[in-house]
Amino acid sequence: MSDIQQTIKVVFGDGTTVEMPILKASIGENVIDMRTLGKYGVWSYDPAFLSTAACESKITFIDGDKGQLFYRGYPIEQLAEHSTHLEGAYLLLHGELPNKEQKEKFETAIKYHTMVNDQLIKLFSGFRRDAHPMAMLTGVMGALSAFYPDAFDFKNLDSREIAIHRLIAKMPTVTAMCYRYTKGLPFMYPRNDLDYSSNFLYMMFATPCEEYKVNPVITKAMDRIFLLHADHEQNASTSTVRVAGSSGTHPFAAVAAGVACLWGPSHGGANEAVLRMLEEIGSEDKVDEYIEGVKNKKYRLMGFGHRVYKNMDPRASIIRKTCYEVLDALGKHDDPIFKLAMKLEKYALSDPYFIDKKLYPNVDFYSGIILRAIGIPLEMFTTIFALARVVGWLAQWKEMITEPDLKISRPRQLYTGYTSRDYVEINKRK
Ligand code: CMC
């Protein structure tokens, strides 16, 4: 690397020169270390973080131009082929894939914490039956912090690990409770003889009076959806968890903040928005008209485009295959909504408007179709994303709170409001 690449100089009008180092990434963009800039009376301005690295991280890397995603250096395609969601979770949290003994220990630790305190049932009864599951999930995850005051002691390794295990273990239980509550169905206690994904499907769909058999194709699809959504670098909800966590707040409360951020249609709410869009289009013959509406900026094509990927989202390629497997297994290949989705995908992939803007289908385009085929209602889609992403939130939170020089996140602003106003003068005019 040349000298010019290693530092950058900013020269102010009065001749003052600030030289800032360029920190080298192991892969991807290097960053200008601007931490000293504030001392010179200016701040960098980058709303929506279009060119800003907010932290240093060793967990997940995305090459948006090539359409690649790596968890701790492993390509997502290899992990999706060979690993379960919990193996991926261990990798994200600990930096290495587990050996046999570590895997068993980790899975047992998660199973041991799947139940929630029975008091939580009373909390649920305070919600309206038609409450959005993400509203309930946000509230309940925050409320769970009241049950585990010991998690505040997260500088202690054991407390921190238990908090992480509890959160990963209880997310499926609480998510299923959100669904059962809206349907007026009895809550199902977790079954620890089942694997993570089968247990989630059991808590969602079983009834106390009948035997419930999990379809292995559905379990595999569910587990893959979890693994593919487990982490995605410094996205909006992960950054929210980091910012919330930087104040030293309770980890369950930081996760609740992440759930709240994920809810939005530009982020985790997109899988729900995809299906709503497909329902709004209604039939294959309306696709042309809808595409025209998108080009005229009347609508956004939900499930297309990404802030980071300017090539095919690698998760989308994997999950597209899973989508076919699930529809085959359930005999739903002729589902009109699926056919409509495929027509839309074909149009968008061949239309110059979408090609020029590099708008490819993202993971949410296909995950929504799978979830619908499994029988999960639209409103629940983003809760499934949250269930999976809790792993990434926790891996990133853990990385952050164990940094020796952790500081609270506190951005500055470009103030363009009034400089000074006289309250007494204004009152006289009344
Ligand atoms: N449909 C139509 N046009 C689009 C779309 C879309 N989905 N996404 C971006 N554009 C256009 C946009 O109109 C703009 O055009 P112009 O240059 O003429 O003004 C250009 O592409 C750039 O758009 P942008 O909003 O500046 O791009 P962004 O990087 O800020 O937005 C995004 C990224 C994901 C919010 C956006 O692509 C979008 O709204 N997509 C639909 C929602 C969606 O599927 N979100 C899930 C993302 S994957 C899950 C996750 O990681 O959270």
Short mmCIF file of C-alpha atoms and ligand atoms in Angstrom, two decimals:
data_model
loop_
_atom_site.label_atom_id
_atom_site.label_comp_id
_atom_site.label_asym_id
_atom_site.label_seq_id
_atom_site.Cartn_x
_atom_site.Cartn_y
_atom_site.Cartn_z
CA MET A 1 0.00 0.00 0.00
CA SER A 2 1.43 3.44 -0.97
CA ASP A 3 1.77 6.35 1.47
CA ILE A 4 -1.07 8.18 -0.25
CA GLN A 5 -3.40 5.27 0.49
CA GLN A 6 -2.38 5.22 4.14
CA THR A 7 -3.40 8.76 5.10
CA ILE A 8 -5.71 11.43 3.82
CA LYS A 9 -5.18 15.17 4.29
CA VAL A 10 -7.96 17.70 4.76
CA VAL A 11 -6.86 21.31 4.25
CA PHE A 12 -9.11 24.00 5.73
CA GLY A 13 -9.50 27.53 4.29
CA ASP A 14 -7.08 28.97 6.87
CA GLY A 15 -4.42 26.48 5.85
CA THR A 16 -4.85 24.16 8.83
CA THR A 17 -4.12 20.62 7.68
CA VAL A 18 -5.51 17.50 9.29
CA GLU A 19 -3.97 14.21 8.35
CA MET A 20 -6.11 11.19 9.01
CA PRO A 21 -5.00 7.54 8.75
CA ILE A 22 -6.71 5.12 6.37
CA LEU A 23 -7.38 1.90 8.26
CA LYS A 24 -7.00 -1.24 6.22
CA ALA A 25 -9.84 -3.76 6.02
CA SER A 26 -8.92 -7.45 5.66
CA ILE A 27 -11.35 -7.47 2.71
CA GLY A 28 -13.59 -4.75 1.29
CA GLU A 29 -13.42 -1.00 1.69
CA ASN A 30 -10.71 0.63 3.79
CA VAL A 31 -11.89 3.43 6.08
CA ILE A 32 -10.70 6.94 6.89
CA ASP A 33 -10.25 7.22 10.65
CA MET A 34 -11.99 10.54 11.30
CA ARG A 35 -12.03 10.40 15.06
CA THR A 36 -9.75 13.42 15.40
CA LEU A 37 -11.75 15.60 12.99
CA GLY A 38 -14.09 16.97 15.69
CA LYS A 39 -11.13 18.65 17.43
CA TYR A 40 -10.91 21.03 14.45
CA GLY A 41 -14.50 22.26 14.81
CA VAL A 42 -16.07 20.28 11.93
CA TRP A 43 -17.88 17.00 11.76
CA SER A 44 -18.36 14.59 8.91
CA TYR A 45 -21.89 14.60 7.47
CA ASP A 46 -23.34 11.32 6.21
CA PRO A 47 -27.05 10.87 6.91
CA ALA A 48 -28.22 7.26 6.48
CA PHE A 49 -24.56 6.17 6.70
CA LEU A 50 -24.10 5.98 2.94
CA SER A 51 -20.30 6.16 3.27
CA THR A 52 -19.74 5.55 6.96
CA ALA A 53 -18.35 2.54 8.79
CA ALA A 54 -19.83 2.81 12.28
CA CYS A 55 -17.68 0.11 13.87
CA GLU A 56 -14.91 -2.40 13.41
CA SER A 57 -16.19 -5.98 13.16
CA LYS A 58 -14.90 -9.51 12.50
CA ILE A 59 -18.27 -11.23 12.12
CA THR A 60 -19.97 -10.86 8.72
CA PHE A 61 -18.80 -9.52 5.39
CA ILE A 62 -20.87 -8.65 2.32
CA ASP A 63 -19.39 -7.98 -1.10
CA GLY A 64 -22.34 -6.17 -2.61
CA ASP A 65 -20.86 -5.89 -6.11
CA LYS A 66 -20.06 -9.57 -6.37
CA GLY A 67 -23.20 -10.66 -4.48
CA GLN A 68 -21.30 -12.54 -1.76
CA LEU A 69 -21.99 -13.03 1.92
CA PHE A 70 -19.62 -14.57 4.46
CA TYR A 71 -20.18 -15.52 8.10
CA ARG A 72 -16.78 -15.45 9.85
CA GLY A 73 -15.12 -16.03 6.45
CA TYR A 74 -17.34 -18.93 5.33
CA PRO A 75 -19.41 -18.35 2.16
CA ILE A 76 -23.13 -18.48 2.95
CA GLU A 77 -23.66 -21.07 0.19
CA GLN A 78 -21.38 -23.57 1.98
CA LEU A 79 -23.03 -22.94 5.34
CA ALA A 80 -26.53 -23.30 3.87
CA GLU A 81 -25.50 -26.62 2.34
CA HIS A 82 -23.75 -28.15 5.37
CA SER A 83 -24.81 -26.40 8.59
CA THR A 84 -27.87 -26.03 10.75
CA HIS A 85 -29.03 -22.67 12.04
CA LEU A 86 -27.66 -23.41 15.52
CA GLU A 87 -24.25 -24.34 14.07
CA GLY A 88 -24.33 -21.03 12.19
CA ALA A 89 -25.31 -19.30 15.43
CA TYR A 90 -22.36 -20.84 17.26
CA LEU A 91 -20.07 -19.73 14.43
CA LEU A 92 -21.36 -16.15 14.50
CA LEU A 93 -21.11 -15.96 18.28
CA HIS A 94 -17.79 -17.74 18.83
CA GLY A 95 -15.90 -17.24 15.57
CA GLU A 96 -15.51 -20.98 14.81
CA LEU A 97 -17.84 -23.76 13.77
CA PRO A 98 -18.50 -26.08 16.73
CA ASN A 99 -16.93 -29.52 17.04
CA LYS A 100 -19.22 -32.41 18.07
CA GLU A 101 -18.90 -31.76 21.78
CA GLN A 102 -19.33 -27.97 21.46
CA LYS A 103 -22.36 -28.47 19.22
CA GLU A 104 -24.06 -30.79 21.75
CA LYS A 105 -23.26 -28.46 24.63
CA PHE A 106 -24.57 -25.41 22.76
CA GLU A 107 -27.77 -27.16 21.62
CA THR A 108 -28.40 -28.41 25.16
CA ALA A 109 -27.85 -24.90 26.55
CA ILE A 110 -30.41 -23.51 24.11
CA LYS A 111 -32.94 -26.29 24.84
CA TYR A 112 -32.57 -25.74 28.57
CA HIS A 113 -33.87 -22.16 28.19
CA THR A 114 -36.78 -22.56 25.75
CA MET A 115 -39.54 -22.11 28.34
CA VAL A 116 -40.76 -18.68 29.40
CA ASN A 117 -42.01 -17.66 32.83
CA ASP A 118 -45.74 -18.39 33.12
CA GLN A 119 -46.36 -14.78 34.19
CA LEU A 120 -45.79 -13.88 30.56
CA ILE A 121 -49.19 -15.36 29.72
CA LYS A 122 -50.75 -12.53 31.76
CA LEU A 123 -48.78 -10.01 29.76
CA PHE A 124 -50.15 -11.46 26.53
CA SER A 125 -53.70 -11.22 27.78
CA GLY A 126 -53.25 -7.43 27.93
CA PHE A 127 -52.95 -7.26 24.14
CA ARG A 128 -55.88 -7.02 21.74
CA ARG A 129 -56.31 -10.25 19.76
CA ASP A 130 -55.81 -8.30 16.52
CA ALA A 131 -52.55 -6.70 17.66
CA HIS A 132 -49.77 -6.96 15.06
CA PRO A 133 -47.40 -9.77 16.12
CA MET A 134 -44.41 -7.40 15.73
CA ALA A 135 -46.07 -4.99 18.19
CA MET A 136 -46.41 -7.87 20.65
CA LEU A 137 -42.89 -9.17 20.00
CA THR A 138 -41.38 -5.71 20.57
CA GLY A 139 -43.26 -5.36 23.86
CA VAL A 140 -42.70 -8.90 25.11
CA MET A 141 -38.95 -8.95 24.40
CA GLY A 142 -38.61 -5.70 26.33
CA ALA A 143 -40.77 -7.08 29.14
CA LEU A 144 -38.65 -10.23 29.40
CA SER A 145 -35.80 -8.05 30.69
CA ALA A 146 -37.83 -7.72 33.90
CA PHE A 147 -37.46 -11.47 34.48
CA TYR A 148 -33.68 -11.54 34.13
CA PRO A 149 -32.13 -8.65 36.09
CA ASP A 150 -28.92 -10.73 36.29
CA ALA A 151 -28.34 -10.09 32.56
CA PHE A 152 -27.29 -6.54 33.45
CA ASP A 153 -24.10 -8.14 34.70
CA PHE A 154 -23.07 -8.80 31.09
CA LYS A 155 -19.42 -7.92 31.67
CA ASN A 156 -19.33 -11.26 33.49
CA LEU A 157 -18.78 -14.04 30.94
CA ASP A 158 -21.26 -16.51 32.49
CA SER A 159 -24.06 -13.93 32.81
CA ARG A 160 -23.45 -12.83 29.25
CA GLU A 161 -23.53 -16.38 27.84
CA ILE A 162 -26.74 -17.24 29.74
CA ALA A 163 -28.42 -14.06 28.47
CA ILE A 164 -27.43 -14.98 24.89
CA HIS A 165 -28.67 -18.57 25.28
CA ARG A 166 -31.93 -17.38 26.83
CA LEU A 167 -32.60 -14.93 24.03
CA ILE A 168 -31.91 -17.44 21.23
CA ALA A 169 -33.94 -20.10 23.06
CA LYS A 170 -36.95 -17.96 23.94
CA MET A 171 -37.39 -16.15 20.63
CA PRO A 172 -39.15 -19.15 18.96
CA THR A 173 -41.34 -19.66 22.05
CA VAL A 174 -42.40 -15.99 22.20
CA THR A 175 -42.84 -15.77 18.42
CA ALA A 176 -45.13 -18.82 18.44
CA MET A 177 -47.02 -17.33 21.41
CA CYS A 178 -47.65 -14.15 19.37
CA TYR A 179 -49.21 -16.27 16.62
CA ARG A 180 -51.25 -18.49 18.96
CA TYR A 181 -52.55 -15.47 20.84
CA THR A 182 -53.89 -13.76 17.69
CA LYS A 183 -55.65 -17.02 16.77
CA GLY A 184 -57.04 -17.65 20.24
CA LEU A 185 -55.19 -20.98 20.37
CA PRO A 186 -53.67 -22.41 23.56
CA PHE A 187 -49.94 -21.82 23.94
CA MET A 188 -47.87 -24.95 23.32
CA TYR A 189 -44.97 -25.61 25.69
CA PRO A 190 -41.67 -26.27 23.91
CA ARG A 191 -40.60 -29.84 23.29
CA ASN A 192 -36.95 -30.35 23.97
CA ASP A 193 -36.77 -33.68 22.13
CA LEU A 194 -37.14 -31.68 18.89
CA ASP A 195 -34.48 -29.70 17.10
CA TYR A 196 -34.66 -25.88 17.10
CA SER A 197 -36.67 -25.48 13.88
CA SER A 198 -38.98 -28.48 14.40
CA ASN A 199 -39.72 -27.24 17.89
CA PHE A 200 -40.68 -23.83 16.50
CA LEU A 201 -43.04 -25.43 13.94
CA TYR A 202 -44.48 -27.60 16.72
CA MET A 203 -45.18 -24.60 18.97
CA MET A 204 -46.77 -22.80 16.01
CA PHE A 205 -48.99 -25.51 14.57
CA ALA A 206 -49.52 -28.39 17.04
CA THR A 207 -52.68 -28.83 19.09
CA PRO A 208 -52.69 -30.34 22.59
CA CYS A 209 -55.20 -33.04 21.64
CA GLU A 210 -53.47 -34.42 18.52
CA GLU A 211 -50.15 -35.88 17.55
CA TYR A 212 -48.08 -33.45 15.46
CA LYS A 213 -45.68 -34.71 12.81
CA VAL A 214 -43.12 -32.27 11.44
CA ASN A 215 -42.57 -32.45 7.66
CA PRO A 216 -38.75 -32.73 7.17
CA VAL A 217 -38.84 -30.60 3.99
CA ILE A 218 -40.55 -27.80 5.91
CA THR A 219 -38.17 -28.12 8.85
CA LYS A 220 -35.19 -27.89 6.49
CA ALA A 221 -36.67 -24.85 4.74
CA MET A 222 -37.41 -23.17 8.09
CA ASP A 223 -33.92 -23.86 9.37
CA ARG A 224 -32.41 -22.50 6.15
CA ILE A 225 -34.52 -19.33 6.39
CA PHE A 226 -33.21 -18.89 9.95
CA LEU A 227 -29.58 -19.46 8.93
CA LEU A 228 -29.76 -17.13 5.91
CA HIS A 229 -31.27 -14.35 8.02
CA ALA A 230 -29.01 -14.86 11.05
CA ASP A 231 -26.70 -11.92 10.38
CA HIS A 232 -26.18 -9.29 7.75
CA GLU A 233 -23.41 -7.00 8.87
CA GLN A 234 -24.30 -3.46 10.03
CA ASN A 235 -27.92 -3.29 8.81
CA ALA A 236 -30.47 -0.94 10.39
CA SER A 237 -31.69 -3.25 13.18
CA THR A 238 -28.19 -4.48 14.06
CA SER A 239 -26.97 -0.90 14.22
CA THR A 240 -29.97 -0.14 16.43
CA VAL A 241 -29.01 -2.96 18.79
CA ARG A 242 -25.42 -1.70 18.85
CA VAL A 243 -26.49 1.90 19.54
CA ALA A 244 -28.94 0.82 22.26
CA GLY A 245 -26.40 -1.59 23.74
CA SER A 246 -23.67 1.07 23.76
CA SER A 247 -25.46 2.82 26.63
CA GLY A 248 -25.04 -0.33 28.72
CA THR A 249 -28.73 -1.16 28.61
CA HIS A 250 -30.15 -4.61 29.38
CA PRO A 251 -29.52 -7.02 26.44
CA PHE A 252 -33.20 -7.98 26.21
CA ALA A 253 -34.09 -4.28 25.93
CA ALA A 254 -31.45 -3.79 23.21
CA VAL A 255 -32.95 -6.75 21.33
CA ALA A 256 -36.45 -5.24 21.71
CA ALA A 257 -35.07 -2.08 20.03
CA GLY A 258 -33.76 -4.27 17.20
CA VAL A 259 -37.17 -5.90 16.79
CA ALA A 260 -38.79 -2.45 16.58
CA CYS A 261 -36.37 -1.33 13.86
CA LEU A 262 -36.74 -4.56 11.89
CA TRP A 263 -40.51 -4.05 11.64
CA GLY A 264 -40.26 -1.35 8.94
CA PRO A 265 -41.07 -2.25 5.30
CA SER A 266 -37.67 -1.05 4.08
CA HIS A 267 -36.05 -3.68 6.32
CA GLY A 268 -37.56 -6.85 7.81
CA GLY A 269 -41.11 -5.82 6.99
CA ALA A 270 -40.32 -6.32 3.30
CA ASN A 271 -41.28 -10.02 3.23
CA GLU A 272 -44.77 -9.10 4.46
CA ALA A 273 -44.86 -6.19 1.98
CA VAL A 274 -43.93 -8.56 -0.90
CA LEU A 275 -47.00 -10.70 -0.33
CA ARG A 276 -49.24 -7.67 0.13
CA MET A 277 -47.90 -6.34 -3.18
CA LEU A 278 -48.55 -9.69 -4.93
CA GLU A 279 -52.09 -9.73 -3.54
CA GLU A 280 -52.59 -6.13 -4.71
CA ILE A 281 -51.40 -6.98 -8.24
CA GLY A 282 -53.85 -9.87 -8.10
CA SER A 283 -53.24 -11.64 -11.41
CA GLU A 284 -50.51 -12.28 -13.95
CA ASP A 285 -52.14 -10.05 -16.58
CA LYS A 286 -51.74 -7.01 -14.27
CA VAL A 287 -47.95 -7.36 -14.05
CA ASP A 288 -47.19 -5.06 -17.04
CA GLU A 289 -49.34 -2.28 -15.60
CA TYR A 290 -47.75 -2.66 -12.17
CA ILE A 291 -44.21 -2.56 -13.60
CA GLU A 292 -45.13 0.68 -15.40
CA GLY A 293 -46.36 2.06 -12.06
CA VAL A 294 -43.00 1.15 -10.49
CA LYS A 295 -41.10 2.91 -13.30
CA ASN A 296 -43.29 5.99 -12.81
CA LYS A 297 -42.37 5.85 -9.10
CA LYS A 298 -45.97 5.20 -8.12
CA TYR A 299 -44.89 2.03 -6.29
CA ARG A 300 -41.72 0.31 -5.14
CA LEU A 301 -41.21 -3.26 -6.19
CA MET A 302 -41.06 -4.89 -2.77
CA GLY A 303 -38.48 -7.66 -2.43
CA PHE A 304 -36.24 -6.00 -5.00
CA GLY A 305 -33.17 -3.85 -4.46
CA HIS A 306 -30.74 -3.62 -1.59
CA ARG A 307 -28.56 -0.92 -0.10
CA VAL A 308 -25.48 -3.15 -0.24
CA TYR A 309 -26.08 -5.79 -2.97
CA LYS A 310 -25.72 -4.39 -6.45
CA ASN A 311 -25.78 -7.93 -7.81
CA MET A 312 -28.01 -10.91 -6.95
CA ASP A 313 -28.45 -11.32 -3.18
CA PRO A 314 -26.70 -14.71 -2.59
CA ARG A 315 -29.34 -15.60 -0.01
CA ALA A 316 -31.99 -15.10 -2.69
CA SER A 317 -30.30 -17.64 -5.00
CA ILE A 318 -30.23 -20.24 -2.21
CA ILE A 319 -33.73 -19.63 -0.99
CA ARG A 320 -35.16 -19.61 -4.51
CA LYS A 321 -34.19 -23.32 -4.70
CA THR A 322 -35.73 -23.97 -1.28
CA CYS A 323 -38.88 -22.22 -2.47
CA TYR A 324 -39.29 -24.78 -5.27
CA GLU A 325 -38.58 -27.68 -2.86
CA VAL A 326 -41.27 -26.49 -0.45
CA LEU A 327 -43.88 -25.86 -3.15
CA ASP A 328 -43.13 -29.33 -4.60
CA ALA A 329 -43.42 -31.01 -1.19
CA LEU A 330 -46.73 -29.27 -0.51
CA GLY A 331 -48.07 -29.72 -4.06
CA LYS A 332 -48.45 -25.94 -4.39
CA HIS A 333 -46.52 -25.36 -7.60
CA ASP A 334 -49.63 -24.07 -9.32
CA ASP A 335 -50.37 -21.58 -6.59
CA PRO A 336 -51.49 -18.43 -8.51
CA ILE A 337 -49.54 -16.10 -6.21
CA PHE A 338 -46.35 -18.09 -6.82
CA LYS A 339 -46.92 -18.01 -10.59
CA LEU A 340 -47.51 -14.28 -10.40
CA ALA A 341 -44.29 -13.87 -8.39
CA MET A 342 -42.31 -15.82 -10.98
CA LYS A 343 -43.70 -13.67 -13.79
CA LEU A 344 -42.77 -10.51 -11.90
CA GLU A 345 -39.28 -11.86 -11.23
CA LYS A 346 -38.81 -12.67 -14.95
CA TYR A 347 -39.96 -9.22 -16.03
CA ALA A 348 -37.85 -7.35 -13.55
CA LEU A 349 -34.72 -9.39 -14.34
CA SER A 350 -34.99 -8.61 -18.06
CA ASP A 351 -36.24 -5.02 -17.95
CA PRO A 352 -33.54 -2.35 -18.58
CA TYR A 353 -35.02 -0.10 -15.84
CA PHE A 354 -34.26 -2.70 -13.15
CA ILE A 355 -31.00 -3.86 -14.77
CA ASP A 356 -29.65 -0.30 -14.98
CA LYS A 357 -30.51 0.41 -11.35
CA LYS A 358 -29.14 -3.00 -10.31
CA LEU A 359 -32.41 -3.96 -8.67
CA TYR A 360 -32.30 -7.72 -8.18
CA PRO A 361 -34.71 -9.84 -6.14
CA ASN A 362 -33.58 -9.98 -2.51
CA VAL A 363 -34.03 -12.74 0.07
CA ASP A 364 -37.42 -11.41 1.15
CA PHE A 365 -38.94 -11.91 -2.26
CA TYR A 366 -38.68 -15.71 -1.91
CA SER A 367 -38.88 -16.13 1.87
CA GLY A 368 -42.34 -14.55 1.86
CA ILE A 369 -43.55 -17.10 -0.70
CA ILE A 370 -42.16 -20.01 1.35
CA LEU A 371 -43.65 -18.75 4.61
CA ARG A 372 -47.05 -18.33 2.98
CA ALA A 373 -46.88 -21.87 1.56
CA ILE A 374 -46.04 -23.25 5.03
CA GLY A 375 -49.20 -21.61 6.36
CA ILE A 376 -47.64 -18.74 8.28
CA PRO A 377 -49.86 -15.65 8.10
CA LEU A 378 -48.45 -12.47 6.52
CA GLU A 379 -48.37 -10.51 9.77
CA MET A 380 -46.05 -13.15 11.25
CA PHE A 381 -43.39 -12.94 8.53
CA THR A 382 -41.25 -10.27 10.16
CA THR A 383 -41.35 -12.08 13.51
CA ILE A 384 -39.69 -15.06 11.78
CA PHE A 385 -36.98 -12.72 10.50
CA ALA A 386 -36.52 -11.37 14.04
CA LEU A 387 -36.31 -14.90 15.44
CA ALA A 388 -33.42 -15.60 13.07
CA ARG A 389 -31.71 -12.22 13.34
CA VAL A 390 -31.54 -12.31 17.14
CA VAL A 391 -28.39 -14.40 16.62
CA GLY A 392 -26.67 -11.65 14.61
CA TRP A 393 -27.86 -8.94 16.98
CA LEU A 394 -26.32 -10.86 19.89
CA ALA A 395 -23.06 -11.68 18.10
CA GLN A 396 -22.64 -8.00 17.23
CA TRP A 397 -23.73 -6.84 20.70
CA LYS A 398 -21.24 -9.25 22.30
CA GLU A 399 -18.45 -8.04 20.02
CA MET A 400 -19.25 -4.43 20.91
CA ILE A 401 -19.66 -4.71 24.68
CA THR A 402 -16.42 -6.68 25.05
CA GLU A 403 -14.40 -3.94 23.30
CA PRO A 404 -11.94 -2.46 25.81
CA ASP A 405 -12.60 1.16 24.75
CA LEU A 406 -16.38 0.99 24.30
CA LYS A 407 -18.03 4.42 24.14
CA ILE A 408 -21.70 5.32 23.98
CA SER A 409 -22.83 5.98 20.37
CA ARG A 410 -23.54 9.67 20.11
CA PRO A 411 -23.76 11.17 16.58
CA ARG A 412 -23.57 14.91 16.03
CA GLN A 413 -25.67 16.99 13.64
CA LEU A 414 -25.65 19.74 11.05
CA TYR A 415 -27.93 22.23 12.80
CA THR A 416 -29.92 24.41 10.37
CA GLY A 417 -32.65 25.70 12.71
CA TYR A 418 -33.09 29.12 14.36
CA THR A 419 -30.02 30.51 16.04
CA SER A 420 -31.74 32.56 18.69
CA ARG A 421 -35.35 33.66 19.23
CA ASP A 422 -36.87 35.98 21.80
CA TYR A 423 -39.73 34.23 23.59
CA VAL A 424 -40.93 37.49 25.24
CA GLU A 425 -41.07 39.37 21.91
CA ILE A 426 -43.11 36.59 20.28
CA ASN A 427 -45.53 36.47 23.22
CA LYS A 428 -46.20 40.20 22.93
CA ARG A 429 -47.68 39.62 19.45
CA LYS A 430 -50.42 37.32 20.77
N1 CMC B 1 -38.44 -0.70 -6.62
C1 CMC B 1 -38.31 0.29 -7.52
N2 CMC B 1 -37.31 1.18 -7.53
C2 CMC B 1 -36.39 1.03 -6.57
C3 CMC B 1 -36.44 0.01 -5.61
C4 CMC B 1 -37.51 -0.88 -5.67
N3 CMC B 1 -37.60 -1.88 -4.77
N4 CMC B 1 -35.36 0.09 -4.78
C5 CMC B 1 -34.67 1.16 -5.21
N5 CMC B 1 -35.29 1.71 -6.29
C6 CMC B 1 -34.81 2.85 -7.08
C7 CMC B 1 -35.14 4.16 -6.40
O1 CMC B 1 -36.38 4.67 -6.83
C8 CMC B 1 -33.98 5.01 -6.83
O2 CMC B 1 -34.22 5.44 -8.13
P1 CMC B 1 -33.70 6.90 -8.61
O3 CMC B 1 -32.21 6.79 -8.66
O4 CMC B 1 -34.32 7.07 -9.96
O5 CMC B 1 -34.20 7.88 -7.61
C9 CMC B 1 -32.81 4.03 -6.87
O6 CMC B 1 -33.40 2.75 -7.13
C10 CMC B 1 -32.02 3.98 -5.58
O7 CMC B 1 -32.94 3.79 -4.52
P2 CMC B 1 -32.65 4.12 -3.00
O8 CMC B 1 -33.93 4.16 -2.25
O9 CMC B 1 -31.76 5.33 -2.93
O10 CMC B 1 -31.77 2.88 -2.59
P3 CMC B 1 -31.44 2.43 -1.12
O11 CMC B 1 -30.16 1.74 -1.19
O12 CMC B 1 -31.57 3.56 -0.15
O13 CMC B 1 -32.65 1.43 -0.80
C11 CMC B 1 -33.90 -0.46 -0.23
C12 CMC B 1 -32.49 0.09 -0.51
C13 CMC B 1 -33.77 -1.94 0.18
C14 CMC B 1 -34.55 0.30 0.94
C15 CMC B 1 -34.76 -0.32 -1.51
O14 CMC B 1 -34.15 -1.02 -2.58
C16 CMC B 1 -36.19 -0.77 -1.31
O15 CMC B 1 -37.01 0.00 -0.83
N6 CMC B 1 -36.51 -2.07 -1.66
C17 CMC B 1 -37.81 -2.61 -1.42
C18 CMC B 1 -37.91 -3.04 0.02
C19 CMC B 1 -37.17 -4.32 0.28
O16 CMC B 1 -37.30 -5.30 -0.46
N7 CMC B 1 -36.41 -4.32 1.39
C20 CMC B 1 -35.72 -5.52 1.86
C21 CMC B 1 -34.25 -5.42 1.76
S1 CMC B 1 -33.52 -7.05 2.04
C22 CMC B 1 -33.81 -7.36 3.68
C23 CMC B 1 -32.89 -6.65 4.60
O17 CMC B 1 -31.66 -6.83 4.47
O18 CMC B 1 -33.41 -5.92 5.45
#
